[in-house]
Amino acid sequence: MVLQQCRARTRRPAVVAAVVAISAALASGTGFAAGTGPIAGPPAPMAATPAPTVSTLPAVGPSVAPPSPKSPQTSAVTPTLTPEPLTKPSKSAPSSSSATAPTTSSSGSERPAFGAFIDSGVRGVYAMTGLSRWLGGTELRVGHTYLPGDRWSNIEGTHRFLAPWARWRTAKDDRIFVLNVPMQERNEEGVSDTEVRSLLRQGAAGHFDHHFRALAERLVALDVPDTVVVLGWEMNGTTYTHRCGPDPTAWKTYWNRIVTTMRSVPGQEFRFDFTPSRGRDAVPWTQCYPGDDTVDIIGMDSYDQPRGVTFDEQVKEPYGLQAQVDFAKSHKKPISYPEWGLFRNGDNAEYMRRMLAWIDEHKPLYNTLTDYCPHGVWQCAGNPRSSLVYRSALFGGAGEPATLPEPSVPPAPTVPSPHRNCPPLRLGDWGEYWLGGRLCLRLDLWWGAR
């Protein structure tokens, strides 16, 4: 909130700034104004949290896409926001994907690289340490976030948003940074098919190239040129403005322009992940595939839905999990699962077991669980059985017992009500995070002193 200007009296115009600063200091006491209290970390930017699209099957009644949660709900464990070391080793260049790339990340019994989407902003970076601790020290090698799709300036990737993720990535050579990139602004605003069709054709004609060139230059400057770019995800659905259905031909041309533009930036080593939602959805995702030359990875977002559908049906349905594996193999591409988790069938431990087994069998290049309610296992107390399955499978590496001690749930902090004459000062996510809370301006002290 921008601090509202009050009409100043002409007697003291020279001391207004000084009194404002003193009033804020008086109100904050030892660092917090009355009623603000400490905060765990800055909130995620608006419109950056993914909204999983609903998969459809002919035998199941129609389902509705869920609203996009703006922040995780009830926490099973309060994340410990311990910053990662910022030492920056020399980073060896990864092997680039090509037409002969393997369809899996590794051979043998080595577990595929995994992580979780916890939060879009800096809290998501630091909370990975807490999730790793909950898993008995198992390292999360994949960091995953989403650029906000509200306006082009955010799709270009601000330094403030990307820098914490870049520092996490460059701290260790074997880490993977996964970045979902919208192809259109106003990406979750219910734009009509007619307007989407027009926007796709504008993109195909090159009208938006400069935005993606700016993003590529920013990522290279931050020393993360090997970022995995999940471009225009879930394009086969209806949730996003960057959907494919209104004009698949223009969509494919637009995708190819974006990839060509980003690859033209010197120093880039990007890998582009084509990630539909599982199943047919609004259109078959194969109709949106832009071609092997501009795709490095064949991904899939796969939640436990629709209601009543078994995991075997999720595998065998048209355009389902098996179809993805077969398609990737025929195109000599690795696979990935950028989004997966619980959903319409609640705390479904069988789904969790089967999805983990599927990942172990097919060894995607990477996978990231969506860890906010209702999908998650660490931040969502409503899924205890699935949480135990996930934690048992990944706890401290292979060979650990299945029965593990349940994490203690710390009591929620008591936050006093803000003073009615103390409007908060908006200092931004970073300012409030490093100050440990939000300051406010005591207007009653200001007017009383007059």
XYZ file of C-alpha atoms in Angstrom:
450
model
C 0.000 0.000 0.000
C 1.342 3.428 -0.876
C 1.435 5.651 2.179
C -1.319 8.244 1.748
C -0.196 11.844 1.886
C -1.884 13.985 4.519
C -2.497 17.689 3.892
C 0.396 19.340 5.771
C -0.022 22.565 7.707
C 2.281 25.337 6.562
C 3.837 25.830 10.026
C 6.069 22.704 9.929
C 6.754 21.591 6.345
C 10.464 21.177 7.030
C 10.093 18.485 9.706
C 7.474 16.210 8.122
C 9.958 13.606 6.910
C 11.818 13.519 10.217
C 8.664 13.098 12.290
C 7.392 10.334 10.014
C 10.647 8.423 10.463
C 10.603 8.934 14.259
C 6.940 7.881 14.460
C 7.664 4.679 12.572
C 10.560 3.914 14.901
C 8.452 4.555 17.982
C 5.675 2.364 16.652
C 7.997 -0.481 15.759
C 9.616 -0.794 19.174
C 12.202 -3.567 18.982
C 11.649 -4.139 15.313
C 7.901 -4.647 14.853
C 5.004 -2.284 15.021
C 2.167 -3.302 17.290
C 0.177 -6.073 15.717
C 2.586 -6.979 12.946
C 4.722 -9.770 14.369
C 7.344 -11.798 12.525
C 6.592 -13.442 9.230
C 7.902 -16.717 7.847
C 8.818 -15.267 4.478
C 7.465 -13.120 1.667
C 4.340 -14.302 -0.134
C 4.442 -15.655 -3.658
C 3.866 -13.134 -6.448
C 0.310 -12.929 -7.680
C -0.675 -15.306 -10.453
C 2.475 -17.393 -10.072
C 0.889 -20.456 -8.466
C -0.096 -23.158 -10.930
C -3.705 -24.169 -11.345
C -3.822 -27.857 -12.260
C -6.106 -28.563 -15.160
C -8.735 -31.235 -14.796
C -8.207 -34.366 -16.864
C -11.285 -35.886 -18.430
C -12.323 -39.431 -19.219
C -15.425 -40.407 -21.189
C -16.719 -42.668 -18.402
C -16.463 -40.002 -15.718
C -18.785 -37.075 -15.206
C -17.542 -33.590 -16.072
C -15.055 -32.087 -13.663
C -14.213 -28.477 -13.087
C -10.777 -26.908 -12.969
C -9.974 -25.986 -9.366
C -9.227 -22.406 -8.383
C -5.577 -21.486 -8.252
C -4.569 -21.349 -4.566
C -2.631 -18.219 -3.737
C -0.677 -19.758 -0.876
C -0.273 -23.152 0.797
C -2.921 -24.096 3.345
C -2.607 -25.965 6.647
C 1.002 -26.970 7.196
C 2.098 -30.339 8.439
C 5.465 -28.806 9.270
C 6.399 -25.165 9.484
C 9.233 -24.783 6.970
C 12.565 -23.664 8.365
C 13.801 -20.861 6.161
C 17.529 -21.518 6.364
C 19.334 -19.817 3.493
C 21.385 -22.055 1.241
C 25.139 -21.392 1.079
C 25.842 -18.896 -1.639
C 29.292 -20.173 -2.554
C 29.422 -20.434 -6.282
C 31.492 -23.286 -7.716
C 32.535 -23.449 -11.299
C 29.612 -24.945 -13.163
C 30.230 -27.513 -15.824
C 28.048 -27.208 -18.873
C 25.322 -29.848 -19.023
C 25.025 -32.087 -22.006
C 22.474 -30.582 -24.357
C 19.412 -32.549 -25.378
C 19.293 -33.718 -28.932
C 17.400 -36.044 -31.190
C 19.270 -38.944 -29.586
C 18.642 -37.969 -25.969
C 17.640 -40.817 -23.666
C 14.067 -41.046 -22.438
C 15.206 -41.438 -18.814
C 17.517 -39.587 -16.478
C 19.713 -42.493 -15.468
C 20.103 -46.214 -15.535
C 20.213 -48.738 -12.734
C 18.775 -48.075 -9.295
C 19.772 -44.406 -8.973
C 16.749 -42.318 -7.999
C 15.701 -39.724 -10.593
C 16.314 -36.089 -9.675
C 13.349 -34.744 -7.725
C 12.089 -31.677 -5.925
C 8.828 -29.989 -5.010
C 7.010 -26.809 -5.829
C 6.631 -25.195 -2.398
C 6.243 -21.491 -3.127
C 7.008 -19.228 -6.078
C 9.077 -16.618 -4.258
C 12.157 -16.583 -2.052
C 10.325 -18.605 0.604
C 10.204 -21.471 -1.877
C 14.004 -21.405 -2.117
C 14.653 -21.468 1.612
C 11.867 -23.923 2.442
C 13.573 -26.630 0.394
C 16.022 -26.987 3.297
C 13.122 -27.776 5.642
C 11.631 -30.334 3.267
C 15.028 -31.988 2.873
C 15.349 -32.193 6.659
C 11.868 -33.762 6.900
C 13.074 -36.366 4.396
C 15.999 -37.315 6.628
C 18.538 -35.224 4.753
C 17.665 -36.444 1.260
C 18.747 -33.701 -1.105
C 16.292 -31.962 -3.391
C 18.176 -31.548 -6.641
C 15.355 -29.764 -8.474
C 14.148 -26.248 -7.748
C 10.871 -25.305 -9.426
C 9.016 -22.018 -9.728
C 6.625 -20.130 -12.036
C 6.982 -16.698 -13.545
C 3.881 -14.605 -12.829
C 1.644 -14.441 -15.890
C -0.138 -11.219 -15.070
C 1.873 -8.831 -17.253
C 4.729 -8.925 -19.728
C 7.174 -7.197 -17.383
C 6.917 -10.174 -15.013
C 7.126 -12.746 -17.811
C 10.434 -11.143 -18.763
C 11.664 -12.187 -15.308
C 12.639 -9.527 -12.793
C 16.040 -9.712 -11.119
C 14.422 -9.669 -7.687
C 12.302 -12.723 -8.519
C 14.943 -14.817 -10.276
C 18.112 -14.006 -8.301
C 17.363 -16.207 -5.231
C 16.647 -19.186 -7.486
C 19.801 -18.539 -9.488
C 21.908 -18.488 -6.304
C 20.375 -21.812 -5.238
C 21.085 -23.370 -8.645
C 24.703 -22.259 -8.876
C 25.582 -23.426 -5.344
C 25.917 -27.041 -6.601
C 26.782 -28.368 -10.020
C 24.199 -31.166 -10.152
C 21.135 -29.048 -9.446
C 18.352 -28.412 -11.966
C 16.405 -25.164 -12.097
C 12.935 -25.555 -13.640
C 11.078 -22.393 -14.649
C 7.503 -22.341 -15.949
C 7.170 -19.510 -18.472
C 3.755 -18.241 -19.647
C 3.388 -17.481 -23.344
C 0.823 -14.702 -22.790
C 0.099 -12.046 -20.202
C -3.278 -12.068 -18.394
C -2.680 -15.800 -18.362
C -5.386 -16.726 -15.839
C -8.002 -14.084 -16.590
C -10.502 -16.124 -18.602
C -9.661 -14.576 -21.955
C -12.089 -15.673 -24.701
C -11.142 -18.124 -27.448
C -11.551 -15.361 -30.029
C -9.017 -13.125 -28.287
C -6.680 -16.057 -27.607
C -6.730 -16.915 -31.303
C -5.790 -13.323 -32.171
C -2.984 -13.282 -29.580
C -1.561 -16.575 -30.826
C -1.429 -15.210 -34.359
C 0.286 -12.052 -33.127
C 2.829 -14.221 -31.348
C 3.341 -16.351 -34.449
C 4.082 -13.134 -36.358
C 6.811 -12.172 -33.873
C 5.058 -9.385 -31.954
C 6.186 -10.739 -28.570
C 9.716 -11.931 -29.397
C 11.406 -9.125 -27.436
C 9.857 -10.261 -24.147
C 11.405 -13.715 -24.426
C 14.745 -12.332 -25.570
C 14.788 -10.194 -22.418
C 14.053 -13.257 -20.272
C 16.813 -15.279 -21.931
C 19.320 -12.461 -21.446
C 18.340 -12.172 -17.781
C 18.799 -15.902 -17.147
C 22.201 -15.942 -18.857
C 23.297 -12.857 -16.889
C 22.307 -14.627 -13.643
C 24.501 -17.607 -14.626
C 21.603 -20.029 -15.107
C 21.817 -20.543 -18.870
C 20.925 -24.233 -18.453
C 17.467 -23.519 -17.041
C 14.741 -26.009 -17.966
C 11.993 -23.831 -19.474
C 8.477 -25.300 -19.139
C 6.946 -23.116 -21.807
C 3.175 -22.718 -22.170
C 2.374 -25.659 -19.882
C -0.990 -27.475 -19.963
C -1.665 -25.993 -23.371
C -4.208 -28.746 -24.120
C -6.600 -27.441 -21.439
C -8.773 -24.368 -21.028
C -7.307 -22.719 -17.920
C -4.653 -20.500 -19.459
C -4.558 -17.738 -22.044
C -1.578 -19.520 -23.614
C -3.759 -22.530 -24.492
C -3.422 -24.233 -27.843
C -7.026 -25.155 -28.696
C -8.243 -21.948 -30.393
C -5.530 -22.218 -33.099
C -3.059 -25.145 -32.830
C -1.185 -24.125 -35.980
C -0.536 -20.589 -34.717
C 0.357 -21.975 -31.269
C 3.051 -24.252 -32.707
C 4.490 -21.451 -34.822
C 4.528 -19.174 -31.789
C 6.290 -21.810 -29.648
C 8.937 -22.228 -32.342
C 9.514 -18.451 -32.498
C 9.962 -18.247 -28.727
C 12.455 -21.114 -28.637
C 14.381 -19.748 -31.618
C 14.495 -16.294 -30.016
C 15.736 -17.567 -26.647
C 18.306 -19.860 -28.259
C 19.707 -16.891 -30.203
C 21.037 -15.296 -26.997
C 24.798 -15.925 -26.620
C 25.729 -18.304 -23.803
C 22.338 -20.005 -23.516
C 22.004 -23.756 -22.870
C 18.239 -23.849 -22.267
C 16.205 -27.041 -22.424
C 12.574 -26.623 -23.449
C 9.974 -28.869 -21.825
C 6.690 -29.507 -23.674
C 4.272 -30.296 -20.814
C 0.562 -30.971 -21.420
C -1.841 -32.092 -18.721
C -2.542 -35.832 -18.632
C -5.384 -37.079 -20.840
C -7.178 -35.577 -23.771
C -8.483 -32.497 -21.963
C -9.851 -29.860 -24.406
C -7.736 -31.047 -27.340
C -5.356 -33.982 -27.808
C -1.944 -32.714 -26.766
C -0.292 -34.351 -29.750
C -2.047 -31.749 -31.940
C -0.040 -29.060 -30.152
C 3.392 -30.700 -30.431
C 5.623 -28.154 -32.220
C 8.291 -30.556 -33.489
C 11.481 -32.253 -32.359
C 13.777 -29.360 -33.289
C 12.358 -27.050 -30.617
C 11.493 -29.570 -27.877
C 14.083 -31.138 -25.560
C 11.832 -32.862 -22.994
C 8.334 -34.383 -23.113
C 6.716 -33.574 -19.770
C 3.293 -34.219 -18.271
C 1.336 -32.685 -15.386
C -0.482 -35.593 -13.749
C -2.709 -35.193 -10.684
C -4.873 -37.865 -9.053
C -8.087 -37.036 -10.901
C -10.929 -37.316 -11.945
C -12.726 -38.677 -8.902
C -12.960 -42.466 -8.858
C -10.371 -43.030 -11.594
C -7.707 -45.585 -10.672
C -4.014 -45.239 -11.344
C -4.236 -47.999 -13.959
C -6.803 -45.899 -15.824
C -4.500 -42.885 -15.608
C -1.804 -44.984 -17.257
C -3.986 -46.485 -19.997
C -6.331 -43.618 -20.869
C -5.917 -41.927 -24.258
C -3.080 -39.390 -24.030
C -2.270 -40.679 -20.531
C 0.941 -41.710 -18.790
C 1.749 -44.633 -21.072
C 1.034 -42.530 -24.157
C 3.523 -39.934 -22.908
C 6.259 -42.532 -22.384
C 5.623 -44.082 -25.802
C 5.510 -40.696 -27.549
C 8.788 -39.595 -25.927
C 10.470 -42.863 -26.860
C 9.388 -42.569 -30.480
C 10.775 -39.016 -30.595
C 13.954 -39.947 -28.651
C 13.267 -37.422 -25.873
C 13.572 -37.680 -22.086
C 10.387 -37.369 -20.011
C 9.542 -35.270 -16.953
C 6.762 -34.654 -14.431
C 6.870 -30.935 -13.517
C 3.559 -31.186 -11.598
C 2.018 -34.175 -9.875
C 0.196 -34.850 -6.634
C -3.036 -35.715 -4.872
C -6.341 -34.158 -5.869
C -9.892 -35.366 -6.482
C -9.485 -38.685 -4.645
C -8.249 -37.156 -1.405
C -5.554 -38.753 0.744
C -4.973 -41.598 -1.707
C -1.954 -43.581 -0.503
C -2.341 -46.042 -3.380
C -1.938 -43.254 -5.933
C 1.150 -42.026 -4.099
C 2.708 -45.500 -4.072
C 1.915 -46.137 -7.721
C 3.123 -42.742 -8.952
C 6.410 -43.111 -7.080
C 6.828 -46.601 -8.542
C 6.034 -45.260 -12.033
C 8.713 -42.585 -11.613
C 11.266 -45.138 -10.392
C 10.477 -47.411 -13.328
C 10.542 -44.826 -16.115
C 13.194 -42.527 -14.602
C 12.215 -39.075 -15.863
C 14.868 -36.417 -16.184
C 13.235 -34.765 -13.150
C 9.956 -34.659 -11.219
C 8.526 -32.116 -8.803
C 5.600 -32.792 -6.488
C 3.158 -29.907 -6.042
C 3.328 -29.388 -2.281
C 0.407 -27.201 -1.302
C -3.081 -28.339 -0.285
C -4.830 -30.360 -1.527
C -1.968 -31.855 -3.557
C 0.946 -32.005 -1.149
C 2.449 -34.081 1.638
C 4.720 -31.784 3.651
C 2.734 -28.560 3.844
C -0.681 -30.224 3.889
C -1.752 -31.942 7.140
C -4.861 -33.368 5.471
C -2.949 -36.143 3.666
C -1.262 -38.158 6.468
C -1.334 -41.582 4.750
C 0.088 -40.315 1.477
C 2.571 -38.218 3.412
C 3.901 -41.334 5.149
C 4.211 -43.169 1.820
C 6.153 -40.302 0.223
C 8.395 -39.770 3.223
C 9.105 -43.470 3.606
C 10.084 -43.811 -0.040
C 12.489 -40.860 -0.036
C 13.682 -40.733 3.567
C 17.483 -40.681 3.793
C 17.913 -42.683 0.574
C 16.969 -46.259 -0.282
C 16.585 -48.992 2.304
C 15.010 -47.001 5.147
C 12.108 -48.527 7.111
C 8.591 -47.622 6.066
C 7.415 -46.617 9.555
C 8.853 -43.248 10.518
C 8.291 -40.868 13.412
C 5.666 -38.307 12.613
C 6.945 -34.722 12.575
C 5.845 -32.539 15.449
C 3.504 -29.728 14.509
C 4.531 -26.489 16.205
C 1.681 -24.327 17.486
C 0.602 -21.517 15.240
C 2.078 -18.206 16.386
C -0.295 -15.778 18.047
C -0.470 -12.650 15.964
C -1.925 -9.627 17.787
C -4.416 -7.458 15.987
C -2.872 -4.403 14.337
C -3.389 -1.040 15.978
C -6.317 0.687 14.358
C -4.328 3.924 13.947
C -1.226 2.183 12.619
C -1.551 1.485 8.884
C 1.162 -0.899 7.619
C 4.110 0.330 5.585
C 4.491 -1.799 2.469
C 8.225 -2.388 2.118
C 8.022 -5.231 -0.372
C 8.616 -8.955 0.066
C 12.365 -8.695 0.497
C 12.237 -5.770 2.922
C 9.651 -7.416 5.162
C 11.441 -10.768 5.027
C 14.818 -9.422 6.119
C 13.306 -7.076 8.723
C 11.436 -10.070 10.143
C 8.063 -8.347 10.007
C 6.018 -5.439 8.763
C 6.344 -1.909 10.140
C 3.486 0.524 10.452
C 3.069 4.253 10.934
C 1.368 5.336 14.193
C -0.842 8.188 13.048
C -2.135 8.742 16.586
C 1.410 9.553 17.772
C 1.911 11.815 14.778
C -1.252 13.838 15.345
C -0.835 13.788 19.143
C 2.564 15.404 18.844
C 1.004 18.256 16.929
